[in-house]
Tab-separated table of C-alpha atoms in Angstrom:
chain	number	residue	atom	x	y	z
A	1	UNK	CA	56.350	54.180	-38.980
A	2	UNK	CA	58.203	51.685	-41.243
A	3	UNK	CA	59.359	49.981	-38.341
A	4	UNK	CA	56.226	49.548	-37.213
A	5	UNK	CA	54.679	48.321	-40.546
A	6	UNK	CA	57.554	45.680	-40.529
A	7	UNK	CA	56.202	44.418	-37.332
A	8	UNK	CA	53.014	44.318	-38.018
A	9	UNK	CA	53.631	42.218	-41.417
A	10	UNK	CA	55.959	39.966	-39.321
A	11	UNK	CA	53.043	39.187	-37.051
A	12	UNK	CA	50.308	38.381	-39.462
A	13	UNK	CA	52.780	36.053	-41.790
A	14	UNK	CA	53.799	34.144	-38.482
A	15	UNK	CA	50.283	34.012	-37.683
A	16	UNK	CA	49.242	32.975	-41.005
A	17	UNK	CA	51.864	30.422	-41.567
A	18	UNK	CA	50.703	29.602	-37.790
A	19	UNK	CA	47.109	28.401	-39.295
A	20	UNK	CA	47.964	27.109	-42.222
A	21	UNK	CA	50.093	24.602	-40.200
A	22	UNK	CA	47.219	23.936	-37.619
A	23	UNK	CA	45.063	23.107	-40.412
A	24	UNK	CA	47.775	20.917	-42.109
A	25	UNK	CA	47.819	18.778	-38.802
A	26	UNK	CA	44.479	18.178	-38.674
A	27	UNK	CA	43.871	17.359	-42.082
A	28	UNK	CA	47.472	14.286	-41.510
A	29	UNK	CA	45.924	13.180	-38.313
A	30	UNK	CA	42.763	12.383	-39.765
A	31	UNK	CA	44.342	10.553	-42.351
A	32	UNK	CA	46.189	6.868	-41.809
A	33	UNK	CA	49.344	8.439	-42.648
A	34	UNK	CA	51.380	9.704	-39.446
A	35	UNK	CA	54.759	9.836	-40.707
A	36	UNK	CA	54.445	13.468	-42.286
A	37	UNK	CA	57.739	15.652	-41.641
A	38	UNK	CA	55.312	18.716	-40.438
A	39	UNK	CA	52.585	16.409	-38.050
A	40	UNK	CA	54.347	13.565	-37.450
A	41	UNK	CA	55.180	11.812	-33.559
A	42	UNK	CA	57.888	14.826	-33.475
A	43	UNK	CA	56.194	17.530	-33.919
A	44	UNK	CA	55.018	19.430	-30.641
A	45	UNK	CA	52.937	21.999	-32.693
A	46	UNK	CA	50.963	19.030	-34.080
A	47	UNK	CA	50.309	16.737	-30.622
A	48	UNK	CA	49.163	20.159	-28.957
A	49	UNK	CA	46.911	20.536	-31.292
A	50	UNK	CA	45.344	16.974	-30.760
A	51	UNK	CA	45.710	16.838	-27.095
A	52	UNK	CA	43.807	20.207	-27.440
A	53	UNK	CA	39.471	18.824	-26.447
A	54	UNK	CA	36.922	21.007	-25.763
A	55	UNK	CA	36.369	20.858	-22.021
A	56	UNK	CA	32.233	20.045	-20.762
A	57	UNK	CA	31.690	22.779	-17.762
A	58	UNK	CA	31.032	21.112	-14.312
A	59	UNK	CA	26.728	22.217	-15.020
A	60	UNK	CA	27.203	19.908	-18.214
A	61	UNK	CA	28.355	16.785	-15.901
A	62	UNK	CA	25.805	14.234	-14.518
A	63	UNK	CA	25.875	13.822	-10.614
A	64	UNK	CA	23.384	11.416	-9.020
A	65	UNK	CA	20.957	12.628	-6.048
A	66	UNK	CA	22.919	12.444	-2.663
A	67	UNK	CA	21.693	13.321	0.921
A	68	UNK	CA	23.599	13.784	3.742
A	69	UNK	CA	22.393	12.697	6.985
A	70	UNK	CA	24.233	10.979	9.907
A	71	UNK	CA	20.583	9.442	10.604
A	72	UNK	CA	18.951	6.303	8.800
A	73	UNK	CA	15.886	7.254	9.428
A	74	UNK	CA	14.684	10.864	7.717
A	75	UNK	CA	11.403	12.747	7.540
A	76	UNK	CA	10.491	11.985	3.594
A	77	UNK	CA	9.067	15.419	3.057
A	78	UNK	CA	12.576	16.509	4.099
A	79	UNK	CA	14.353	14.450	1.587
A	80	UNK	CA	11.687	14.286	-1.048
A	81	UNK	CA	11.742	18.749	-0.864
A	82	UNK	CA	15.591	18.063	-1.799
A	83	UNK	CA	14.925	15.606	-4.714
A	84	UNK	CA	12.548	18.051	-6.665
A	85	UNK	CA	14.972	20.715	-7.076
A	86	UNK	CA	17.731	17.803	-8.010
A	87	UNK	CA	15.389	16.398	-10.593
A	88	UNK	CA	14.152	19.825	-12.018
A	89	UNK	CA	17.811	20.505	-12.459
A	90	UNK	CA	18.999	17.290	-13.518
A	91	UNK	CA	16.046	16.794	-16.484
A	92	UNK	CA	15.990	20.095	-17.415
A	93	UNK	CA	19.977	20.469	-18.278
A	94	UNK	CA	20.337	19.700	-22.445
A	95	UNK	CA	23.695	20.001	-21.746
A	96	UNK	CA	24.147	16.618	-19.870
A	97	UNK	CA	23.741	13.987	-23.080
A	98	UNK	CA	20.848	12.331	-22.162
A	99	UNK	CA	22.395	8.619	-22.690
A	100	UNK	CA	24.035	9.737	-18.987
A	101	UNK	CA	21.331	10.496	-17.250
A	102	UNK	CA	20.273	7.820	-15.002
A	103	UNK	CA	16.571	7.206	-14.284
A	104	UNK	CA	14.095	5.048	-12.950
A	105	UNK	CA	10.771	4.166	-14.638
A	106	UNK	CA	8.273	2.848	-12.887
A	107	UNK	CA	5.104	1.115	-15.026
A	108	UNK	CA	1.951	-0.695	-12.643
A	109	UNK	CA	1.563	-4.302	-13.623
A	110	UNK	CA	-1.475	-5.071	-11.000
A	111	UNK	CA	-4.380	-3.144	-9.188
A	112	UNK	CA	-4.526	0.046	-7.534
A	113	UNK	CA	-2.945	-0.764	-3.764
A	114	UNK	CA	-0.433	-3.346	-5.332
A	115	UNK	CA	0.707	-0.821	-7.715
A	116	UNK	CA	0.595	2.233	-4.731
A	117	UNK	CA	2.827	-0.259	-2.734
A	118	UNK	CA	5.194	-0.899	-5.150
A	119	UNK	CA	5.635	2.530	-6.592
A	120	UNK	CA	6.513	3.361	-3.001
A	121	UNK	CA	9.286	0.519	-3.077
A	122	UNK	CA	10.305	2.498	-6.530
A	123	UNK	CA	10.715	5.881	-4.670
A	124	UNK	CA	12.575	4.618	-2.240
A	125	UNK	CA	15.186	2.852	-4.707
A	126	UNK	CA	15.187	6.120	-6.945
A	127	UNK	CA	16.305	8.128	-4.140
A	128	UNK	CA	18.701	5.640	-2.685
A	129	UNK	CA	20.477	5.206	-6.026
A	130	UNK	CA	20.023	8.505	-6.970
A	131	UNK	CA	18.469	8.180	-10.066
A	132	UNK	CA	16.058	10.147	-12.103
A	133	UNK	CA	12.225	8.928	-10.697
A	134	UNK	CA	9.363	8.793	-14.006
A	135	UNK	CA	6.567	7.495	-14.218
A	136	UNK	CA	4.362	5.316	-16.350
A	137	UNK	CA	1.216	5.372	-14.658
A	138	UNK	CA	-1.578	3.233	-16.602
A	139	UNK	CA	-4.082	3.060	-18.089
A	140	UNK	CA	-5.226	6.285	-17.719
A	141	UNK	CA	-2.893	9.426	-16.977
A	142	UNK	CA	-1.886	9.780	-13.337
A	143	UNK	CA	-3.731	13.205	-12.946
A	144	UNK	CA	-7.526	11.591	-13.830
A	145	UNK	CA	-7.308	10.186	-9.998
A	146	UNK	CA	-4.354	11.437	-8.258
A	147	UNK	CA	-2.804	14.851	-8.166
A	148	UNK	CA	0.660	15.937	-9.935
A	149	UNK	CA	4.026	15.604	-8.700
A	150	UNK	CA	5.828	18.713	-8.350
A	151	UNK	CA	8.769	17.679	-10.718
A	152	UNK	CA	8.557	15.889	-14.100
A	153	UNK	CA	7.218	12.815	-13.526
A	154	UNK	CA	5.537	11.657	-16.379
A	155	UNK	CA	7.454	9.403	-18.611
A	156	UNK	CA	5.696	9.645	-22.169
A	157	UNK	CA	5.693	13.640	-21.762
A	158	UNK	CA	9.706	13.432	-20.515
A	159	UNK	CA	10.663	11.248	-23.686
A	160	UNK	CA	8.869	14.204	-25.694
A	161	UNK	CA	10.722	16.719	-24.186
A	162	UNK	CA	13.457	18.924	-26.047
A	163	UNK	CA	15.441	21.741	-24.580
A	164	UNK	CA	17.478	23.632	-27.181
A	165	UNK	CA	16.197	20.982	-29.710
A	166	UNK	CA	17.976	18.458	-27.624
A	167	UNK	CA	16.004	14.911	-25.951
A	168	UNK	CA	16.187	15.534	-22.113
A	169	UNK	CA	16.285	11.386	-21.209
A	170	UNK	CA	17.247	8.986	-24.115
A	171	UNK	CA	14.667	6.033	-24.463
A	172	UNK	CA	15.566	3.392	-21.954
A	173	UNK	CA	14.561	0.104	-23.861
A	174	UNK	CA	17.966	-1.230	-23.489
A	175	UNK	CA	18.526	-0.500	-19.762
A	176	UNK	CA	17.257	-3.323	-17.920
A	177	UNK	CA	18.093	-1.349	-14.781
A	178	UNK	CA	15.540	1.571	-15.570
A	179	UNK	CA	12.740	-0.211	-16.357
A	180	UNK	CA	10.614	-1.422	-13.276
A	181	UNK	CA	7.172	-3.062	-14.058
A	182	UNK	CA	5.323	-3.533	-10.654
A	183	UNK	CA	7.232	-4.188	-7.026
A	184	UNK	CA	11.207	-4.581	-7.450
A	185	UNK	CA	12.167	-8.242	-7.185
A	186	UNK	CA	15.467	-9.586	-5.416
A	187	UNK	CA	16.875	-10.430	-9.054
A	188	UNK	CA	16.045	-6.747	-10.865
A	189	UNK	CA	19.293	-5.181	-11.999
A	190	UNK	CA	18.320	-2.236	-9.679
A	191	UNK	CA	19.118	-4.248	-6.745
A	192	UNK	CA	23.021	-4.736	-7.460
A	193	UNK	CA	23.302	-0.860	-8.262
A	194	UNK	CA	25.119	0.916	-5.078
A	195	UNK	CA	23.290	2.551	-2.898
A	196	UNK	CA	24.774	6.495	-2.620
A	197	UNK	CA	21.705	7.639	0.013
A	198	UNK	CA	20.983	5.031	2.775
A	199	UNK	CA	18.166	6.426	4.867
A	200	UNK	CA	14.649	5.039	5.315
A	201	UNK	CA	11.369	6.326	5.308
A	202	UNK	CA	8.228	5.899	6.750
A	203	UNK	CA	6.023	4.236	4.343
A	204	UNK	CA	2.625	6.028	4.829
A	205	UNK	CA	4.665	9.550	4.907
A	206	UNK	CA	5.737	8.573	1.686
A	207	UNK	CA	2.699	7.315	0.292
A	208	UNK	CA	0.832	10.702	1.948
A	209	UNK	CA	3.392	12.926	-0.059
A	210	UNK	CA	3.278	10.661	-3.296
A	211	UNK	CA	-0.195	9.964	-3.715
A	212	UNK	CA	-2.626	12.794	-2.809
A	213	UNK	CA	-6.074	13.005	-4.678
A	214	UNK	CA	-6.838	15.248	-7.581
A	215	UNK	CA	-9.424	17.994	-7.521
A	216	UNK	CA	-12.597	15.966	-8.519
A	217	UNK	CA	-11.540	12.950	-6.370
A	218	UNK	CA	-11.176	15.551	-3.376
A	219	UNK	CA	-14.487	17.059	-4.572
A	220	UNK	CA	-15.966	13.527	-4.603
A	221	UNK	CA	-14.555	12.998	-1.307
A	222	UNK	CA	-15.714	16.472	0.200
A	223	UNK	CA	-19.287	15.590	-1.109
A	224	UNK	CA	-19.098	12.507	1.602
A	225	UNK	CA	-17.184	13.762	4.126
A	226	UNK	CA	-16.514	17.536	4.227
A	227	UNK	CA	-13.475	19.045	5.376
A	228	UNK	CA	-15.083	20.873	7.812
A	229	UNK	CA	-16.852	17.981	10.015
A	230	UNK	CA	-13.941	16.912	10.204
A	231	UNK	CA	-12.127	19.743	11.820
A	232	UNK	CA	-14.735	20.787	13.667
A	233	UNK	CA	-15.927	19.543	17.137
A	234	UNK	CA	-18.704	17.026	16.198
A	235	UNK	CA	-15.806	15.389	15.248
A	236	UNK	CA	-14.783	14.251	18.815
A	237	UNK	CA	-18.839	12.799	18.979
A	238	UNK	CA	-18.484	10.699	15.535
A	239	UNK	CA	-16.759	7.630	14.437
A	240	UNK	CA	-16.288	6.864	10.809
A	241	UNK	CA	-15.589	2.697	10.232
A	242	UNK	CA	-15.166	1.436	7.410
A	243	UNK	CA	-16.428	-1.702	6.170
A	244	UNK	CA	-14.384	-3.238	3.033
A	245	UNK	CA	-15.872	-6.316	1.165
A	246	UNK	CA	-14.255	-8.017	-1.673
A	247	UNK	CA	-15.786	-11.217	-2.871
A	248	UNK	CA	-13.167	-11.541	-5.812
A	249	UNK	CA	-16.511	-11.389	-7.994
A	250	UNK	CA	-15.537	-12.177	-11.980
A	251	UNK	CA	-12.301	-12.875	-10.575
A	252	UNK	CA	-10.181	-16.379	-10.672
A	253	UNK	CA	-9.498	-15.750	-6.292
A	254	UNK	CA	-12.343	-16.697	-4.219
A	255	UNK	CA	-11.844	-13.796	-1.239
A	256	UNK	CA	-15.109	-14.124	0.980
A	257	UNK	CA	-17.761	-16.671	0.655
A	258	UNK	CA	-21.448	-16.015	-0.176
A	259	UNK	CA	-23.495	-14.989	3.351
A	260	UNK	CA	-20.104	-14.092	4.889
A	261	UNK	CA	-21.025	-9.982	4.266
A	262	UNK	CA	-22.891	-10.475	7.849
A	263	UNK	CA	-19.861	-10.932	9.531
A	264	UNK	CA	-18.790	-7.909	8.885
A	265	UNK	CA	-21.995	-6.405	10.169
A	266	UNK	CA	-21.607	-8.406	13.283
A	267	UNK	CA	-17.922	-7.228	13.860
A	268	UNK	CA	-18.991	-3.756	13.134
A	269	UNK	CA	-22.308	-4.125	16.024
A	270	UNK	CA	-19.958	-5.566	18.287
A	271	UNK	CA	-17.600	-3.157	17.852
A	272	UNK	CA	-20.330	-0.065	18.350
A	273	UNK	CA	-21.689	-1.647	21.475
A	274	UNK	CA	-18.463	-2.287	23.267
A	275	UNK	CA	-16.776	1.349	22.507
A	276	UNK	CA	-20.009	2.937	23.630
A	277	UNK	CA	-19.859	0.906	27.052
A	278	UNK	CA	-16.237	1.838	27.528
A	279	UNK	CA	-16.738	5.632	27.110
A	280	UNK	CA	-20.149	5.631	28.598
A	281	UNK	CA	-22.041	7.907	25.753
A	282	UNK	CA	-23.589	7.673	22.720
A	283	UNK	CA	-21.871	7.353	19.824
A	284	UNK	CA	-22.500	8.454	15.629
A	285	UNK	CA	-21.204	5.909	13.470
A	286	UNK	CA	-20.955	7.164	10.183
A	287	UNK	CA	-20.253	3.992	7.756
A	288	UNK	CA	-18.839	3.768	4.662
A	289	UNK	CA	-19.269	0.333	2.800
A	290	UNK	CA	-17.794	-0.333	-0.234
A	291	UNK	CA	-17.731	-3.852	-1.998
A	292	UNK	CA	-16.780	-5.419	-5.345
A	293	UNK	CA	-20.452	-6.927	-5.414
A	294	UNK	CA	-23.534	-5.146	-5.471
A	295	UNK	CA	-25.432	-7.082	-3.989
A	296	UNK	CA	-23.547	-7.537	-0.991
A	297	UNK	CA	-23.133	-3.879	-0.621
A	298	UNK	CA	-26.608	-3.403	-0.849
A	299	UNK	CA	-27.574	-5.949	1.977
A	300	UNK	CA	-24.763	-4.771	4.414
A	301	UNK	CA	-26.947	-0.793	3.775
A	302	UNK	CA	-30.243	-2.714	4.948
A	303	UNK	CA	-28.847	-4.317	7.777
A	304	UNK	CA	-27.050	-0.934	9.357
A	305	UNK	CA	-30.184	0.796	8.338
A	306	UNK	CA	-31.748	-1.717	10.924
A	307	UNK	CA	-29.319	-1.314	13.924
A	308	UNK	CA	-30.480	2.540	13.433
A	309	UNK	CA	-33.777	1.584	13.599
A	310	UNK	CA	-33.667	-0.752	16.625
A	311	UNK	CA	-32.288	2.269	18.750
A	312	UNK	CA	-29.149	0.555	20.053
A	313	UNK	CA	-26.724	2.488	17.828
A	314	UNK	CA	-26.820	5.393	15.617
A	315	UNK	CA	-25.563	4.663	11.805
A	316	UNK	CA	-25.283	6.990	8.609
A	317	UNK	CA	-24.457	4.949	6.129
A	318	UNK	CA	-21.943	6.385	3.046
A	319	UNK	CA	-21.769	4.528	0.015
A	320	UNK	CA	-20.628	5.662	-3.282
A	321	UNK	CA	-21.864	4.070	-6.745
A	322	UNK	CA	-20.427	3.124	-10.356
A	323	UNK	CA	-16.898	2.490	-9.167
A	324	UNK	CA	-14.646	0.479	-10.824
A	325	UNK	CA	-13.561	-3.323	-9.497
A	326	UNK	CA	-9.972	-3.196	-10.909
A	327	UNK	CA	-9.834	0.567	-11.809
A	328	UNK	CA	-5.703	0.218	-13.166
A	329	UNK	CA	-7.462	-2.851	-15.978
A	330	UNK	CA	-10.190	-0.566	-17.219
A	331	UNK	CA	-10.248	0.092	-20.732
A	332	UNK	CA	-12.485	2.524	-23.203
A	333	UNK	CA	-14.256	-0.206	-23.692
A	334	UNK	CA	-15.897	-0.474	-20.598
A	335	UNK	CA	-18.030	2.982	-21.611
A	336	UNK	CA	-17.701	6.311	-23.324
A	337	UNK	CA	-14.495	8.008	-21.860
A	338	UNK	CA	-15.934	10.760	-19.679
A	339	UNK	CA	-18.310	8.027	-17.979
A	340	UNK	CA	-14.859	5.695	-17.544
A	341	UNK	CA	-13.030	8.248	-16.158
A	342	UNK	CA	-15.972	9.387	-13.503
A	343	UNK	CA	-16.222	5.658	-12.792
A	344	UNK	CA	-12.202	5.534	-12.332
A	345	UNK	CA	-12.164	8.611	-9.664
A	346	UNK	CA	-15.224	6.906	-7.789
A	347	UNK	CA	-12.587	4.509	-7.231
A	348	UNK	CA	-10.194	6.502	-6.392
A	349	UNK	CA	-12.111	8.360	-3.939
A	350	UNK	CA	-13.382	5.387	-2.074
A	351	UNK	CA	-9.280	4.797	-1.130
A	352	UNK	CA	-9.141	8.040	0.151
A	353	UNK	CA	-12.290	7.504	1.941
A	354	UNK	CA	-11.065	4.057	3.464
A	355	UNK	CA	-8.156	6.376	4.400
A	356	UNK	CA	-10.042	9.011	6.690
A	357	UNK	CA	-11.591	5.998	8.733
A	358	UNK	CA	-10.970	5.792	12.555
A	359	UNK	CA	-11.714	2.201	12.458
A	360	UNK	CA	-11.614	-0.257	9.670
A	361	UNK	CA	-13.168	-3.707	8.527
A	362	UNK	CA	-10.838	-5.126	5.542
A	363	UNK	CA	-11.540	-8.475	3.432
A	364	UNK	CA	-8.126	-10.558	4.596
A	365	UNK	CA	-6.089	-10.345	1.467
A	366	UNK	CA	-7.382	-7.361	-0.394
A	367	UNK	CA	-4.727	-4.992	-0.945
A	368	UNK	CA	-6.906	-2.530	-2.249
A	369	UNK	CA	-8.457	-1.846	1.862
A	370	UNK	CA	-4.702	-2.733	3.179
A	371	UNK	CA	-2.862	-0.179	1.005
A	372	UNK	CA	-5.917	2.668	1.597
A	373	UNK	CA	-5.555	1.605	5.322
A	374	UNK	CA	-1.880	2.142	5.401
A	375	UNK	CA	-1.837	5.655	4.131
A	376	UNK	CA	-4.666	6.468	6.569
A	377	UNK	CA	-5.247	7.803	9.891
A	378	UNK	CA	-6.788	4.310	11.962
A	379	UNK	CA	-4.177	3.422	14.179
A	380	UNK	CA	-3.217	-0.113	13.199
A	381	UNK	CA	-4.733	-1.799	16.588
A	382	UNK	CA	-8.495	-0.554	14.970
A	383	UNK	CA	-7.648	-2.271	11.520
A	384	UNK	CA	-9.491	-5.279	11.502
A	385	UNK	CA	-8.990	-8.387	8.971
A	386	UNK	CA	-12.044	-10.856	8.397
A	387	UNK	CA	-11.355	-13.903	6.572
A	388	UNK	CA	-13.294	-16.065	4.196
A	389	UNK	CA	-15.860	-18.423	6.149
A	390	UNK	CA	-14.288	-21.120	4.327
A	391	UNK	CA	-10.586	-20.540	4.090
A	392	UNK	CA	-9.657	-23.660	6.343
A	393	UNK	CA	-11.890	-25.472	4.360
A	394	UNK	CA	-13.446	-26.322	0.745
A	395	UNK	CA	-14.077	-23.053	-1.387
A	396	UNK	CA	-16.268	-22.699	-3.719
A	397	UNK	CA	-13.479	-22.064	-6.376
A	398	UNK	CA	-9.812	-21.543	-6.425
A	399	UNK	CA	-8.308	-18.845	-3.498
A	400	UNK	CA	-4.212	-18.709	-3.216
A	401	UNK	CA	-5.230	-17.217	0.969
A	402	UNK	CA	-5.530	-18.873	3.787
A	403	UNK	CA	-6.667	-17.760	7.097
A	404	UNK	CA	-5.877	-14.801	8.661
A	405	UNK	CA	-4.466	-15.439	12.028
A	406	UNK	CA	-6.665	-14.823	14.211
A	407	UNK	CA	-9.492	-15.879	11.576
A	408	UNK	CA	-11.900	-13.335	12.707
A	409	UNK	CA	-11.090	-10.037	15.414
A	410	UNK	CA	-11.526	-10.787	19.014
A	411	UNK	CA	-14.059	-7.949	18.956
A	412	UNK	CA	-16.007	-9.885	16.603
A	413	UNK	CA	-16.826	-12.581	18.941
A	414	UNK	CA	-17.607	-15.555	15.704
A	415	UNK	CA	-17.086	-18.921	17.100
């Protein structure tokens, strides 16, 4: 027993003395003076104890988003399914500092298809650089039009975020390279980044997964064109066309001149006639017309109300009314907030809508119709482009476009 009471006191004053010294060292090396006897240079206890860092567990390390694939070219919905569990994992983790955690944020700077197109163009580099992808969608929330991502998208509500009372992503006003304000130029930071994923996509499979409508677009959408005509067999026995007319109205581009709306109706007559000769039936023509101007909208409706009623062609004309011109400018001003935002998914619903159309009409440098028309279903030989009457000549004001080559469709027939 004494024996073993010896030991035992041996072992706590080593261990005590052990502590004591421990706690000497790091009291001398935070101090300027090294050349103590007991810490100094010479002293193994004391540079073990200061080689001696806390080591961050591999789930506490950053590591960017990285898909293998031999091919270039990759199904998005593959790739993107892949992403969302990185990101969700990536945000999520307090334990990364969030001054490491690479991201992208994407802000609109223009209309709605400019700013579709060039989100797309920030997808892509988000995944190819394999950063974190938010969004700054303007200047209403993303989910009043268009339904939610299935990760964390949204950039205010990500800066807001805590997770153990810790910021998930650090504020990125002083990284250049995160901030992307409409399309990516050749001189953004983002460019010189290395690329760790090389693949391309398919831009309207990407634009299909991205941008999808919310509920009450959808429900604005169904109320025009339900989702059953269009699975059903009356389906084969209908066309829907699409006629897309933008003036540039209380805009500073002249787009289409005054009187040039019946050009479209001509191209659209012409177009009837000519498919119902070459399948040798009659034909439903449900279409929708959508314009920037009222009162160009409203003449194109009398005029395909006439074809109907001279017996040549069969029309049902779909319209929708209050949308919004420039629905990514609109402000509170512009109404009460619950009219705005009905206004603003008018708007969006009308994209969709140009979207679902077999064959298409589009004003030659709007890229609200171009962008709808890209994520759509008209095979790009039945995407028409109708220029201004006057573009080779003097406009009425200023227009940066010039003719769309060929000026009008073949199918058209304008001399």
């Amino acid at each position: 027993m004494y024996i073993i009471r010896v030991m035992r006191y041996r072992i706590f004053h080593f261990t005590l003395i052990l502590c004591i010294t421990t706690l000497i060292c790091k009291a001398q090396n935070m101090s300027e003076d090294n050349d103590s006897e007991t810490c100094g240079k010479s002293s193994n206890l004391c540079e073990q104890a200061s080689k001696e860092k806390p080591q961050r567990s591999q789930t506490a390390v950053w590591k960017p988003f990285v898909y293998e694939s031999k091919a270039k070219w990759v199904a998005f919905q593959t790739v993107f399914a892949e992403y969302v569990i990185w990101h969700r994992r990536m945000f999520l983790n307090a334990d990364i500092p969030c001054h490491e955690k690479k991201c992208v944020v994407f802000t609109p700077n223009a209309g709605l298809g400019d700013s579709i197109g060039a989100l797309s163009s920030a997808v892509s580099i988000a995944l190819k650089t394999g950063r974190l992808l938010f969004i700054n969608w303007k200047p209403y929330n993303w989910t009043v039009g268009l339904k939610a991502l299935p990760f964390d998208y949204d950039y205010s509500a990500a800066l807001n975020a805590r997770n153990n009372n810790k910021p998930l992503i650090c504020p990125h006003h002083s990284d250049i390279a995160a901030q992307l304000s409409g399309h990516i130029t050749a001189d953004h930071p983002l460019i010189k980044i290395p690329t760790i994923t090389d693949l391309n996509f398919a831009y309207d499979d990407k634009i299909r997964a991205i941008v999808q409508p919310s509920s009450k677009v959808q429900h604005i959408v169904d109320s025009v064109i339900s989702s059953q005509f269009e699975s059903s067999n009356d389906r084969k026995n209908v066309q829907l066309v699409g006629l897309v007319m933008r003036t540039g109205e209380g805009e500073y581009n002249q787009f289409l001149s005054p009187g040039d709306e019946a050009y479209f109706v001509q191209c659209f007559r012409n177009y009837a006639v000519d498919y119902q000769k070459k399948i040798a039936k009659l034909v439903k023509f449900k279409v929708f017309v959508t314009s920037d101007n009222i009162e160009t909208k409203t003449k194109v409706v009398n005029e395909l109300n006439n074809q109907t009623n001279n017996g040549e062609i069969h029309v049902d004309v779909i319209t929708l009314d209050d949308s919004f011109v420039h629905v990514m400018h609109v402000s509170e001003k512009n109404g009460k907030k619950k009219t705005v935002k009905e206004k603003i998914r008018k708007t969006y619903a009308e994209y969709f809508l140009i979207g679902k159309c077999d064959v298409l009409f589009l004003t030659h440098g709007s890229l609200f119709g171009r962008a709808a028309a890209e994520r759509g279903i008209a095979d790009e030989r039945n995407v028409h482009f109708i220029s201004d009457s006057k573009c080779d000549g003097k406009r009425e004001k200023y227009s940066y476009l010039k003719c769309h080559e060929p000026k009008y469709p073949a199918v058209c027939n304008i001399q």
